[in-house]
Coordinates of C-alpha atoms in Angstrom, one line a residue:
M1 CA 7.8 -15.9 12.0
P2 CA 3.9 -16.1 12.4
E3 CA 2.4 -13.1 10.5
L4 CA -1.3 -11.7 10.4
P5 CA -3.3 -15.0 9.7
D6 CA -1.4 -17.2 12.3
L7 CA -2.0 -14.6 14.9
Q8 CA -5.4 -14.2 14.0
V9 CA -6.0 -17.8 14.3
F10 CA -3.7 -18.2 17.7
S11 CA -6.0 -15.1 18.9
H12 CA -9.2 -17.3 18.4
N13 CA -8.0 -20.3 20.1
L14 CA -6.4 -18.9 23.1
T15 CA -9.5 -17.2 23.6
K16 CA -11.3 -20.5 23.7
L17 CA -8.8 -22.1 25.9
F18 CA -8.6 -19.2 28.6
K19 CA -11.7 -17.0 28.5
G20 CA -13.2 -16.5 31.7
K21 CA -10.5 -18.1 33.7
K22 CA -8.8 -16.3 36.6
L23 CA -5.1 -15.4 36.2
E24 CA -3.4 -17.0 39.6
K25 CA 0.1 -16.1 38.7
I26 CA 2.4 -14.4 36.3
E27 CA 6.3 -14.4 36.2
I28 CA 8.3 -12.5 33.6
K29 CA 11.3 -14.7 33.3
V30 CA 13.4 -12.5 31.2
A31 CA 12.5 -8.9 32.0
Q32 CA 14.9 -7.0 29.7
K33 CA 12.5 -5.8 27.1
L34 CA 9.5 -5.6 29.7
N35 CA 8.3 -1.8 30.0
V36 CA 7.5 -1.6 33.6
P37 CA 8.6 -3.6 36.7
E38 CA 7.4 -7.1 36.9
K39 CA 5.6 -6.5 40.5
Q40 CA 3.6 -3.8 38.5
V41 CA 2.8 -6.4 35.9
Q42 CA 1.6 -8.9 38.8
D43 CA -0.3 -6.2 40.7
A44 CA -2.2 -5.3 37.8
L45 CA -3.2 -8.7 36.3
E46 CA -3.0 -11.6 39.2
G47 CA -6.5 -12.3 40.2
S48 CA -8.4 -10.9 37.4
K49 CA -10.4 -12.9 34.6
L50 CA -9.2 -12.8 31.0
D51 CA -11.9 -11.7 28.7
K52 CA -10.4 -12.6 25.4
V53 CA -7.0 -12.5 23.5
V54 CA -7.1 -10.2 20.1
R55 CA -4.8 -9.6 17.3
V56 CA -3.5 -5.8 17.1
G57 CA -1.1 -5.6 14.4
K58 CA 1.8 -8.4 14.8
E59 CA 1.0 -8.7 19.0
L60 CA -1.5 -10.9 20.6
Q61 CA -3.1 -8.8 23.3
F62 CA -4.5 -10.5 26.5
E63 CA -7.2 -8.2 27.4
F64 CA -8.4 -8.8 31.3
D65 CA -12.0 -8.1 33.0
N66 CA -10.2 -4.9 35.0
N67 CA -9.1 -3.0 31.7
H68 CA -5.2 -4.0 31.8
V69 CA -3.8 -5.8 28.9
L70 CA -1.0 -7.9 28.3
A71 CA 0.8 -7.5 25.0
T72 CA 3.1 -10.1 23.3
H73 CA 5.1 -9.9 20.3
L74 CA 6.5 -13.3 19.2
M75 CA 9.3 -11.7 16.9
L76 CA 11.0 -14.3 14.7
H77 CA 11.1 -17.4 17.1
G78 CA 8.6 -16.9 20.0
Q79 CA 6.3 -19.7 21.0
L80 CA 3.3 -20.2 23.0
Q81 CA 3.1 -23.2 24.8
Q82 CA 0.5 -24.8 27.0
F83 CA 1.4 -26.7 30.4
D84 CA -0.4 -28.2 33.4
K85 CA 0.5 -27.1 36.7
T86 CA 4.1 -26.9 36.3
N87 CA 5.9 -25.0 33.6
S88 CA 8.8 -27.2 32.0
H89 CA 9.2 -25.4 28.9
R90 CA 12.7 -24.1 28.0
F91 CA 13.5 -20.6 27.4
T92 CA 10.5 -19.2 29.0
I93 CA 9.8 -15.5 29.0
V94 CA 6.8 -15.1 30.4
E95 CA 4.7 -17.9 32.1
M96 CA 1.1 -17.5 33.2
L97 CA -0.8 -19.8 35.3
F98 CA -4.8 -19.9 35.4
E99 CA -7.2 -21.1 37.7
G100 CA -7.6 -25.0 37.4
D101 CA -3.8 -25.3 36.9
K102 CA -4.1 -24.5 33.2
G103 CA -0.7 -22.5 32.0
L104 CA 0.5 -20.7 29.4
A105 CA 4.4 -20.0 28.4
L106 CA 5.7 -17.5 25.8
T107 CA 9.4 -18.9 25.2
D108 CA 11.7 -17.9 22.6
F109 CA 15.5 -19.2 22.8
Q110 CA 16.9 -16.0 21.4
K111 CA 15.0 -13.9 24.5
A112 CA 13.4 -11.6 21.8
A113 CA 9.8 -12.1 22.4
T114 CA 8.4 -9.2 24.0
P115 CA 5.8 -8.3 26.7
T116 CA 4.4 -5.3 27.3
L117 CA 2.0 -4.2 29.9
D118 CA -1.0 -1.8 28.9
P119 CA 0.7 -1.1 25.3
E120 CA -0.1 2.6 23.8
K121 CA -2.8 2.5 21.2
L122 CA -1.4 3.5 17.7
D123 CA -3.0 5.5 14.8
T124 CA -1.8 3.4 12.1
P125 CA -4.5 1.6 10.5
D126 CA -4.5 -2.6 10.4
A127 CA -4.0 -4.4 7.0
L128 CA -7.5 -5.9 7.5
D129 CA -8.9 -2.4 8.4
F130 CA -8.2 0.6 6.0
D131 CA -9.2 2.6 3.7
E132 CA -8.1 2.2 -0.2
K133 CA -7.8 6.2 -0.7
Y134 CA -5.0 6.0 2.4
L135 CA -3.2 3.1 0.9
E136 CA -3.1 5.6 -2.6
D137 CA -1.8 8.3 -0.5
K138 CA 1.0 6.6 1.4
L139 CA 2.2 5.0 -2.0
S140 CA 2.1 8.4 -4.0
K141 CA 4.6 10.0 -1.4
T142 CA 7.2 7.6 -1.9
K143 CA 9.4 5.8 -4.5
T144 CA 10.4 3.0 -2.3
P145 CA 9.7 -0.3 -3.7
V146 CA 6.0 -1.4 -2.7
K147 CA 7.0 -4.2 -1.0
T148 CA 8.9 -2.4 1.6
V149 CA 5.9 -0.1 2.2
L150 CA 3.7 -2.8 2.8
M151 CA 5.9 -4.3 5.2
D152 CA 6.2 -1.0 7.2
Q153 CA 4.2 -1.0 10.4
K154 CA 3.8 2.6 10.3
V155 CA 1.9 2.2 7.2
L156 CA 0.1 -0.8 7.9
R157 CA 0.1 -3.2 11.0
G158 CA 0.3 -6.8 10.5
I159 CA 2.0 -7.7 7.2
G160 CA 5.2 -9.4 7.1
N161 CA 7.4 -10.8 4.4
A162 CA 5.8 -13.9 3.4
Y163 CA 2.2 -12.4 3.0
A164 CA 3.7 -9.5 1.1
D165 CA 4.7 -11.7 -1.6
E166 CA 1.9 -13.4 -1.6
I167 CA -0.4 -10.1 -2.1
L168 CA 1.9 -8.8 -4.6
Y169 CA 1.6 -12.2 -6.7
D170 CA -2.1 -11.9 -6.3
A171 CA -2.3 -8.4 -7.3
K172 CA 0.2 -9.2 -10.4
L173 CA 2.2 -6.4 -9.0
S174 CA 6.0 -6.3 -8.9
P175 CA 7.5 -5.9 -5.6
F176 CA 10.3 -3.9 -7.0
S177 CA 7.7 -1.2 -8.3
A178 CA 8.5 2.4 -7.3
S179 CA 5.4 2.8 -5.2
N180 CA 4.5 6.6 -6.4
K181 CA 4.6 4.8 -9.8
I182 CA 1.9 2.5 -9.3
P183 CA -1.3 3.8 -11.2
S184 CA -4.7 4.1 -9.1
A185 CA -6.1 1.0 -10.9
K186 CA -3.3 -1.1 -9.5
V187 CA -3.6 0.3 -6.1
K188 CA -7.3 -0.5 -6.0
Q189 CA -6.1 -4.2 -7.1
L190 CA -3.5 -4.2 -4.6
A191 CA -6.0 -3.1 -1.6
K192 CA -8.4 -5.9 -2.6
S193 CA -5.5 -8.6 -2.6
I194 CA -4.2 -7.4 0.5
K195 CA -7.7 -8.2 2.1
K196 CA -8.4 -11.4 0.4
V197 CA -4.9 -13.0 0.8
L198 CA -5.2 -12.4 4.5
E199 CA -8.8 -13.4 5.1
D200 CA -8.2 -16.5 2.3
A201 CA -5.0 -17.6 4.5
E202 CA -6.8 -17.3 8.0
K203 CA -9.2 -19.8 6.6
Q204 CA -6.6 -22.2 5.1
I205 CA -4.9 -22.1 8.7
L206 CA -8.2 -23.1 10.6
K207 CA -9.1 -25.6 8.1
H208 CA -5.8 -27.6 8.3
T209 CA -4.6 -26.9 11.9
P210 CA -8.0 -25.6 13.8
D211 CA -6.4 -25.8 17.2
I212 CA -2.9 -24.3 16.7
I213 CA -1.6 -21.5 18.8
S214 CA 2.1 -21.4 17.7
G215 CA 4.1 -22.1 14.5
E216 CA 3.3 -21.7 11.0
F217 CA 1.3 -23.6 8.1
R218 CA 2.1 -22.2 4.7
D219 CA 1.4 -25.0 2.4
F220 CA -1.2 -23.5 0.4
M221 CA 1.1 -20.5 -0.3
Q222 CA 1.3 -19.7 -3.9
V223 CA 4.7 -18.0 -4.6
H224 CA 6.5 -17.8 -1.2
Q225 CA 7.5 -21.2 -1.4
P226 CA 11.7 -21.4 -1.1
R227 CA 11.5 -25.3 -1.8
K228 CA 9.3 -25.0 -5.1
K229 CA 10.4 -23.6 -8.6
Q230 CA 6.9 -22.8 -10.2
T231 CA 3.5 -21.8 -8.9
P232 CA 0.5 -23.7 -9.0
A233 CA -0.4 -22.0 -12.4
G234 CA 3.1 -23.2 -13.7
E235 CA 4.8 -19.7 -13.5
T236 CA 8.7 -19.8 -12.5
I237 CA 9.4 -18.5 -8.6
H238 CA 12.4 -16.0 -8.7
Q239 CA 14.1 -14.9 -5.8
K240 CA 15.8 -12.0 -5.1
P241 CA 16.0 -9.8 -2.2
V242 CA 14.1 -6.4 -1.5
S243 CA 15.6 -4.2 1.4
S244 CA 17.6 -7.3 2.4
R245 CA 14.3 -9.5 2.9
K246 CA 14.2 -12.8 0.6
T247 CA 11.4 -12.0 -1.9
Y248 CA 9.8 -14.6 -4.1
Y249 CA 7.7 -13.4 -7.5
T250 CA 7.2 -14.2 -10.8
A251 CA 8.2 -12.4 -14.1
E252 CA 4.4 -11.8 -14.7
Q253 CA 4.0 -9.5 -12.2
E254 CA 3.9 -5.8 -13.8
L255 CA 6.8 -3.4 -13.0
F256 CA 6.4 0.0 -12.5
S257 CA 9.5 2.1 -12.3

């Protein structure tokens, strides 16, 4: 599943590809999760120009010059695919044709990827834009394992399974730590690691796959490496579930319980 750094890169590249182009036609091929009738989407978006694509939490939001927004959540297997004139991609959820016969399809063989017209704006802070005191307050109110809290989109938007592991490894904090037992100094380090890991990952993705608009590039990851037994520093990688999610960690990460 693409996570925050992947989506950051996708948003930049999609903006470069389609910024300023008029949306000639949009079709919703799978409307079961759409929040409004397809015609309402067509009436709102067709004929308008794309201003930019931004990442909001785990969504990509297509912002148009008439103030309407189409949000897309890729879920586990969603893909964004370019096409010229005619879309031949299988498992299409949404198909957008822009002027110049340049198109973009959102596909998902599981039919789980979700389009939303004009999504509700949420107050939950983004993982790249939060206050350290906010994080300490949220952690102090629950004994839930810290990894589970990091992945809770009602606490911070944007962090998924793989990057939660990377963040906790960078902070040298065990994913099994009870959130309300983590001392202030460690929470401060965790807050720094969240931003550091996510920002560094975006740079790595841009360096190695600069034009990517779908998929994942994770060769640079330190601990969330299912095929490796050791970190680059030589630490043994262990794997154990946290709230049913596969979790990769090392014995050197400090446990607070």
